[in-house]
CSV table of C-alpha atoms and ligand atoms in Angstrom, one decimal:
chain,number,residue,atom,x,y,z
A,1229,MET,CA,0.1,0.2,-0.2
A,1230,ARG,CA,1.1,3.6,-0.9
A,1231,LYS,CA,1.8,5.7,2.4
A,1232,THR,CA,1.9,8.8,1.6
A,1233,ARG,CA,3.4,11.7,4.0
A,1234,ILE,CA,1.6,14.5,2.9
A,1235,MET,CA,2.6,17.4,4.7
A,1236,THR,CA,5.5,18.9,5.0
A,1237,GLY,CA,7.0,22.0,6.7
A,1238,ILE,CA,6.3,25.7,6.1
A,1239,GLY,CA,8.2,28.7,6.9
A,1240,ILE,CA,6.4,31.0,8.7
A,1241,SER,CA,7.6,34.3,7.4
A,1242,ALA,CA,4.3,35.4,5.7
A,1243,ILE,CA,2.9,35.8,8.7
A,1244,ALA,CA,4.8,37.9,10.0
A,1245,LEU,CA,3.6,40.8,7.7
A,1246,LEU,CA,-0.1,39.8,9.3
A,1247,ALA,CA,-1.8,40.6,12.0
A,1248,LEU,CA,-5.3,38.7,13.0
A,1249,THR,CA,-8.5,40.6,13.6
A,1250,ALA,CA,-11.4,38.8,15.5
A,1251,CYS,CA,-13.5,39.7,12.4
A,1252,ASN,CA,-10.8,38.7,9.7
A,1253,SER,CA,-12.3,41.7,7.6
A,1254,GLY,CA,-10.1,43.8,6.0
A,1255,THR,CA,-7.1,44.1,3.9
A,1256,PRO,CA,-3.7,42.1,4.2
A,1257,GLY,CA,-0.9,44.5,4.9
A,1258,ALA,CA,-2.8,47.2,5.8
A,1259,ASP,CA,-2.2,50.3,8.3
A,1260,PRO,CA,-3.1,49.2,11.8
A,1261,SER,CA,-6.5,50.3,12.9
A,1262,GLU,CA,-7.1,53.9,12.7
A,1263,PRO,CA,-6.7,55.8,16.0
A,1264,GLY,CA,-10.0,56.3,17.8
A,1265,ASP,CA,-11.5,52.4,17.9
A,1266,GLY,CA,-9.9,51.6,21.0
A,1267,GLY,CA,-6.5,51.4,19.1
A,1268,GLU,CA,-6.2,48.0,18.9
A,1269,GLU,CA,-3.4,47.0,16.6
A,1270,THR,CA,-5.6,45.0,13.6
A,1271,THR,CA,-4.5,44.3,10.2
A,1272,ALA,CA,-7.1,42.1,8.8
A,1273,LEU,CA,-6.5,40.0,6.1
A,1274,TRP,CA,-9.4,40.4,3.4
A,1275,GLU,CA,-12.1,43.3,2.7
A,1276,VAL,CA,-15.3,42.6,1.6
A,1277,ALA,CA,-15.8,43.1,-2.1
A,1278,THR,CA,-17.6,45.8,-3.7
A,1279,ASP,CA,-20.0,46.0,-7.0
A,1280,VAL,CA,-19.1,41.8,-7.6
A,1281,SER,CA,-20.3,40.5,-11.1
A,1282,LEU,CA,-20.6,36.5,-11.4
A,1283,GLU,CA,-22.5,36.6,-14.7
A,1284,GLY,CA,-23.7,32.8,-15.4
A,1285,SER,CA,-23.6,31.8,-11.8
A,1286,PRO,CA,-27.1,30.5,-10.4
A,1287,THR,CA,-25.6,30.5,-7.1
A,1288,PHE,CA,-24.6,34.3,-6.9
A,1289,ASP,CA,-28.0,34.9,-8.2
A,1290,ALA,CA,-29.1,33.1,-5.5
A,1291,MET,CA,-27.4,34.7,-2.8
A,1292,SER,CA,-27.8,38.1,-4.5
A,1293,GLU,CA,-31.2,37.9,-4.5
A,1294,ARG,CA,-31.0,36.8,-0.8
A,1295,GLY,CA,-29.1,39.2,0.2
A,1296,GLY,CA,-27.4,36.6,2.0
A,1297,VAL,CA,-24.7,33.7,1.7
A,1298,VAL,CA,-25.5,30.4,3.1
A,1299,VAL,CA,-22.7,28.3,4.4
A,1300,GLY,CA,-22.7,24.8,5.4
A,1301,VAL,CA,-19.8,23.7,7.6
A,1302,LYS,CA,-19.1,21.3,10.5
A,1303,ASN,CA,-19.1,22.2,14.4
A,1304,ASP,CA,-17.5,19.6,16.1
A,1305,GLN,CA,-13.8,19.7,14.8
A,1306,PRO,CA,-11.7,21.7,16.5
A,1307,GLY,CA,-9.2,24.1,14.4
A,1308,LEU,CA,-11.3,23.4,11.3
A,1309,GLY,CA,-15.0,23.6,11.6
A,1310,TYR,CA,-15.9,24.7,15.2
A,1311,GLU,CA,-18.9,26.0,17.3
A,1312,ASP,CA,-18.9,27.0,20.5
A,1313,ALA,CA,-21.3,26.1,22.8
A,1314,THR,CA,-21.9,28.8,25.1
A,1315,THR,CA,-21.3,31.8,22.9
A,1316,GLY,CA,-22.4,30.6,18.9
A,1317,GLU,CA,-18.7,31.4,17.8
A,1318,ARG,CA,-17.6,29.7,14.8
A,1319,THR,CA,-13.9,29.5,14.8
A,1320,GLY,CA,-11.4,27.3,12.3
A,1321,PHE,CA,-9.5,26.7,9.2
A,1322,ASP,CA,-12.6,26.0,7.2
A,1323,VAL,CA,-15.0,28.1,8.3
A,1324,ASP,CA,-13.0,31.6,7.9
A,1325,ILE,CA,-12.0,29.7,4.3
A,1326,ALA,CA,-16.0,30.1,3.7
A,1327,ARG,CA,-16.0,33.9,5.4
A,1328,TRP,CA,-13.0,34.8,2.9
A,1329,VAL,CA,-15.0,33.3,0.0
A,1330,ALA,CA,-18.5,35.4,1.0
A,1331,ALA,CA,-16.5,38.3,1.3
A,1332,SER,CA,-14.7,37.8,-2.3
A,1333,LEU,CA,-18.2,37.8,-3.2
A,1334,GLY,CA,-19.6,40.9,-1.6
A,1335,PHE,CA,-20.9,39.5,1.6
A,1336,ASP,CA,-19.7,40.5,5.4
A,1337,GLU,CA,-20.2,38.4,8.6
A,1338,ASP,CA,-23.5,39.7,9.1
A,1339,GLN,CA,-24.8,38.2,6.0
A,1340,ILE,CA,-23.1,34.8,6.2
A,1341,GLU,CA,-25.9,32.1,7.5
A,1342,TYR,CA,-23.7,29.2,9.0
A,1343,VAL,CA,-25.7,25.7,8.4
A,1344,THR,CA,-24.0,22.4,10.5
A,1345,ILE,CA,-24.2,20.1,7.8
A,1346,PRO,CA,-22.6,16.0,9.0
A,1347,SER,CA,-20.6,14.3,6.7
A,1348,ALA,CA,-24.1,12.4,5.1
A,1349,ASN,CA,-25.8,14.7,4.0
A,1350,ARG,CA,-23.1,17.3,2.1
A,1351,GLU,CA,-24.0,16.4,-1.2
A,1352,GLN,CA,-28.0,16.3,-1.1
A,1353,ALA,CA,-28.0,19.7,1.1
A,1354,LEU,CA,-26.0,21.0,-2.2
A,1355,VAL,CA,-28.0,19.1,-4.7
A,1356,ASN,CA,-31.0,20.6,-2.8
A,1357,GLY,CA,-30.3,23.7,-2.9
A,1358,ASP,CA,-30.1,24.6,0.8
A,1359,ILE,CA,-26.3,26.0,1.1
A,1360,ASP,CA,-24.7,28.0,-1.3
A,1361,TYR,CA,-20.9,26.4,-0.5
A,1362,TYR,CA,-19.5,23.9,1.7
A,1363,VAL,CA,-16.7,24.1,3.4
A,1364,GLY,CA,-15.8,21.5,5.8
A,1365,THR,CA,-13.2,18.5,5.7
A,1366,TYR,CA,-14.8,17.9,2.4
A,1367,SER,CA,-12.6,15.0,0.1
A,1368,ILE,CA,-12.7,15.9,-4.1
A,1369,THR,CA,-13.7,12.4,-4.7
A,1370,ASP,CA,-15.0,11.4,-8.0
A,1371,THR,CA,-18.2,9.3,-6.9
A,1372,ARG,CA,-19.4,12.9,-5.1
A,1373,LYS,CA,-18.5,15.0,-8.7
A,1374,GLU,CA,-21.4,13.1,-9.7
A,1375,LEU,CA,-23.5,14.8,-7.6
A,1376,ILE,CA,-21.6,18.2,-6.9
A,1377,ASP,CA,-19.0,20.4,-8.0
A,1378,PHE,CA,-15.3,21.1,-6.0
A,1379,ALA,CA,-13.2,24.0,-6.2
A,1380,GLY,CA,-10.1,23.5,-4.7
A,1381,PRO,CA,-8.4,21.7,-3.2
A,1382,TYR,CA,-7.3,24.3,-0.8
A,1383,PHE,CA,-6.0,21.2,1.9
A,1384,LEU,CA,-4.3,18.3,1.8
A,1385,THR,CA,-4.5,16.0,4.4
A,1386,GLY,CA,-4.4,12.2,4.8
A,1387,GLN,CA,-6.1,9.0,6.7
A,1388,GLY,CA,-5.0,8.7,10.4
A,1389,LEU,CA,-5.7,7.0,13.5
A,1390,LEU,CA,-6.8,8.1,16.8
A,1391,VAL,CA,-6.3,6.0,20.1
A,1392,ALA,CA,-5.9,6.6,23.9
A,1393,ALA,CA,-2.7,7.9,24.5
A,1394,ASP,CA,-1.9,5.0,26.4
A,1395,ASN,CA,-2.3,2.5,23.8
A,1396,GLU,CA,0.7,0.6,22.5
A,1397,ASP,CA,-1.3,-2.3,20.4
A,1398,ILE,CA,-2.2,0.1,17.8
A,1399,ASN,CA,0.6,1.6,15.2
A,1400,GLY,CA,-1.3,1.1,11.6
A,1401,PRO,CA,-4.0,0.3,9.7
A,1402,ASP,CA,-2.7,-3.3,9.9
A,1403,ASP,CA,-2.9,-3.6,14.1
A,1404,LEU,CA,-7.0,-3.3,13.7
A,1405,GLU,CA,-7.7,-6.8,13.7
A,1406,GLY,CA,-10.4,-7.5,16.3
A,1407,LYS,CA,-10.5,-3.6,17.3
A,1408,ILE,CA,-13.5,-1.9,17.2
A,1409,VAL,CA,-13.0,1.6,14.8
A,1410,CYS,CA,-15.2,4.4,15.4
A,1411,SER,CA,-16.0,6.7,11.9
A,1412,VAL,CA,-18.4,9.0,10.7
A,1413,THR,CA,-21.4,7.6,8.0
A,1414,GLY,CA,-20.6,8.9,4.3
A,1415,SER,CA,-16.8,9.9,4.9
A,1416,THR,CA,-14.1,8.2,2.9
A,1417,PRO,CA,-12.3,7.0,6.0
A,1418,LEU,CA,-14.9,5.2,7.2
A,1419,GLN,CA,-15.8,3.2,3.0
A,1420,ARG,CA,-11.4,2.9,3.3
A,1421,ILE,CA,-11.0,1.1,6.3
A,1422,ARG,CA,-13.8,-1.3,5.3
A,1423,ASP,CA,-12.6,-2.1,2.0
A,1424,GLU,CA,-8.8,-2.1,2.2
A,1425,PHE,CA,-8.3,-2.7,5.7
A,1426,ASN,CA,-9.5,-5.7,8.2
A,1427,PRO,CA,-10.9,-4.2,11.5
A,1428,GLY,CA,-12.5,-6.3,13.9
A,1429,ASP,CA,-15.9,-4.5,13.8
A,1430,THR,CA,-16.7,-0.9,12.8
A,1431,VAL,CA,-19.2,1.6,14.5
A,1432,GLU,CA,-20.3,4.5,12.6
A,1433,TYR,CA,-21.5,8.0,13.9
A,1434,ASP,CA,-23.0,11.0,12.5
A,1435,THR,CA,-20.0,13.6,13.9
A,1436,TYR,CA,-16.3,12.8,15.3
A,1437,SER,CA,-17.1,14.0,18.0
A,1438,GLN,CA,-19.4,11.1,19.1
A,1439,CYS,CA,-16.6,8.7,18.2
A,1440,VAL,CA,-14.2,10.6,20.5
A,1441,GLU,CA,-16.8,10.1,23.7
A,1442,GLN,CA,-17.4,6.5,23.2
A,1443,LEU,CA,-13.1,6.4,22.2
A,1444,LEU,CA,-12.6,8.2,25.8
A,1445,ALA,CA,-15.2,6.1,27.6
A,1446,GLY,CA,-13.3,3.1,26.1
A,1447,SER,CA,-15.8,1.3,23.9
A,1448,VAL,CA,-14.4,1.6,21.0
A,1449,ASP,CA,-10.4,0.7,20.3
A,1450,ALA,CA,-9.8,3.6,17.8
A,1451,ILE,CA,-11.2,6.3,15.7
A,1452,THR,CA,-10.1,7.2,11.8
A,1453,THR,CA,-10.7,10.0,9.6
A,1454,ASP,CA,-8.3,13.1,8.7
A,1455,GLU,CA,-5.1,13.7,10.3
A,1456,ALA,CA,-5.9,17.1,10.7
A,1457,ILE,CA,-9.4,16.4,11.9
A,1458,LEU,CA,-7.8,14.4,14.8
A,1459,ALA,CA,-5.1,16.8,15.7
A,1460,GLY,CA,-7.7,18.9,16.5
A,1461,TYR,CA,-9.2,16.1,19.5
A,1462,VAL,CA,-5.4,15.6,20.2
A,1463,ALA,CA,-4.5,19.2,20.9
A,1464,GLN,CA,-7.7,19.6,23.3
A,1465,ARG,CA,-7.0,16.6,25.4
A,1466,PRO,CA,-3.0,15.6,24.5
A,1467,ASP,CA,-3.2,13.7,27.9
A,1468,GLU,CA,-6.0,11.2,26.9
A,1469,LEU,CA,-5.0,10.6,22.8
A,1470,LYS,CA,-2.9,10.3,20.3
A,1471,ILE,CA,-2.3,9.8,16.7
A,1472,ALA,CA,-1.1,6.4,15.9
A,1473,GLY,CA,1.2,5.6,13.3
A,1474,GLU,CA,1.8,7.2,9.5
A,1475,PRO,CA,-1.5,8.4,7.4
A,1476,PHE,CA,-2.1,6.1,4.6
A,1477,SER,CA,-4.5,7.8,2.1
A,1478,GLU,CA,-4.6,11.6,0.4
A,1479,GLU,CA,-7.5,13.7,1.7
A,1480,ARG,CA,-7.8,16.9,-0.9
A,1481,TYR,CA,-10.1,19.0,0.8
A,1482,GLY,CA,-12.6,21.1,-1.8
A,1483,ILE,CA,-15.1,23.8,-1.3
A,1484,GLY,CA,-18.8,21.7,-2.3
A,1485,VAL,CA,-21.3,23.8,-4.6
A,1486,ALA,CA,-23.9,23.0,-6.9
A,1487,LYS,CA,-22.9,21.2,-10.0
A,1488,GLY,CA,-22.9,22.9,-13.0
A,1489,ASP,CA,-21.7,26.3,-11.3
A,1490,THR,CA,-18.2,26.4,-13.2
A,1491,VAL,CA,-18.4,30.0,-12.7
A,1492,MET,CA,-18.6,30.1,-9.3
A,1493,VAL,CA,-15.9,27.2,-9.4
A,1494,GLU,CA,-13.5,29.0,-11.2
A,1495,HIS,CA,-14.3,32.4,-8.8
A,1496,ILE,CA,-13.0,30.2,-5.8
A,1497,ASN,CA,-10.2,28.8,-7.6
A,1498,THR,CA,-8.9,32.5,-8.8
A,1499,LEU,CA,-9.3,33.7,-4.9
A,1500,LEU,CA,-7.5,30.7,-3.8
A,1501,THR,CA,-4.5,30.6,-6.1
A,1502,ASP,CA,-4.0,34.6,-5.6
A,1503,GLY,CA,-4.7,34.3,-2.1
A,1504,GLY,CA,-1.7,32.4,-0.6
A,1505,ASP,CA,-0.7,35.0,2.0
A,1506,VAL,CA,-4.5,34.5,3.5
A,1507,TRP,CA,-4.2,30.9,3.2
A,1508,THR,CA,-0.7,30.9,5.2
A,1509,ALA,CA,-2.4,33.6,8.2
A,1510,LEU,CA,-5.2,31.0,8.2
A,1511,PHE,CA,-3.1,28.0,8.3
A,1512,GLU,CA,-0.3,29.4,11.3
A,1513,GLU,CA,-3.9,30.8,13.3
A,1514,HIS,CA,-6.0,27.1,13.1
A,1515,LEU,CA,-3.9,24.4,12.0
A,1516,ALA,CA,-0.2,24.9,13.6
A,1517,PRO,CA,-1.3,25.2,16.7
A,1518,ALA,CA,-2.2,22.1,16.8
A,1519,GLY,CA,1.0,20.5,15.4
A,1520,ILE,CA,-0.4,20.4,11.6
A,1521,THR,CA,2.3,21.0,9.1
A,1522,GLY,CA,2.1,21.6,5.5
A,1523,THR,CA,2.0,24.3,2.2
A,1524,GLN,CA,-0.8,25.2,-0.2
A,1525,PRO,CA,-1.7,22.7,-2.7
A,1526,GLU,CA,-2.1,23.8,-6.0
A,1527,VAL,CA,-6.0,24.1,-7.4
A,1528,ASP,CA,-6.6,21.9,-9.7
A,1529,ALA,CA,-9.2,23.4,-12.5
A,1530,THR,CA,-10.4,19.9,-12.9
A,1531,SER,CA,-11.5,19.0,-9.8
B,1111,LIG,N1,-12.0,13.9,4.0
B,1111,LIG,C1,-13.0,13.2,4.7
B,1111,LIG,C2,-14.4,12.9,3.9
B,1111,LIG,O1,-14.7,14.2,3.2
B,1111,LIG,C3,-13.5,12.8,6.3
B,1111,LIG,C4,-13.9,13.8,6.8
B,1111,LIG,C5,-14.9,14.3,6.4
B,1111,LIG,O2,-16.0,13.5,7.6
B,1111,LIG,O3,-15.4,15.5,6.2
B,1111,LIG,O4,-15.4,11.8,3.8
């Protein structure tokens, strides 16, 4: 089997140019905040675009008519797509990518409605037009491309295993014989662990945080999904959880859009291609603290 170490080191020089604000709206490299606003040093990462026109994009037409954006996200994946249960605040790399896309289309934070959608329901939400686009650890696959289109990829990771910190038995997917493995319905890692490996049993839930509860309770032996997701859980509970072994797939994260909206796909791809500084700043803010390393992948126009 091909084992791919996808994540590589990255310099942090670009980030030194940028200071993040709480709301992330503004221009990279702009002057610090104007006097009189409390004096915080705030240099944000992007501006909300004005006078946007995206001729031939049904998604953009719907957004414009509505006067807002409806974005599909996750809410239980720290560092990627997370919702604070107390404050309702949404944070993470994926959530900020969603905000950045919205800003590029002329919509600010007040005009974004977030809808939490689990892995199994993503394609249907896009097919139904319930959301305008989806940003949430969403791997680009041929099967999904039969129903929807993807912009990107905007991030690469690989399938891994999460186990209890004191587990010495499981060091890779070949060690799963007789073990109970938890993953999420409709996810690529669940499919792969069943198709290509030989776990004792698999159990599936709607979300990875439900799997984490099962692992902490000792009712499953391992969780399998993308390392970027697993690293977020380890960062929350470093004494209780650890990643076992090396990644054993390549997951290319894309932004899901309605099938046939090539104008929207091209718009987002151009944003990603031209926005290396923003990408790096978001990566450093949200993923690097969990020990994740990586560089921005090149957009693939055939995604
Ligand atoms: N990236 C994988 C997928 O899209 C796993 C993560 C997820 O379920 O969102 O299926």
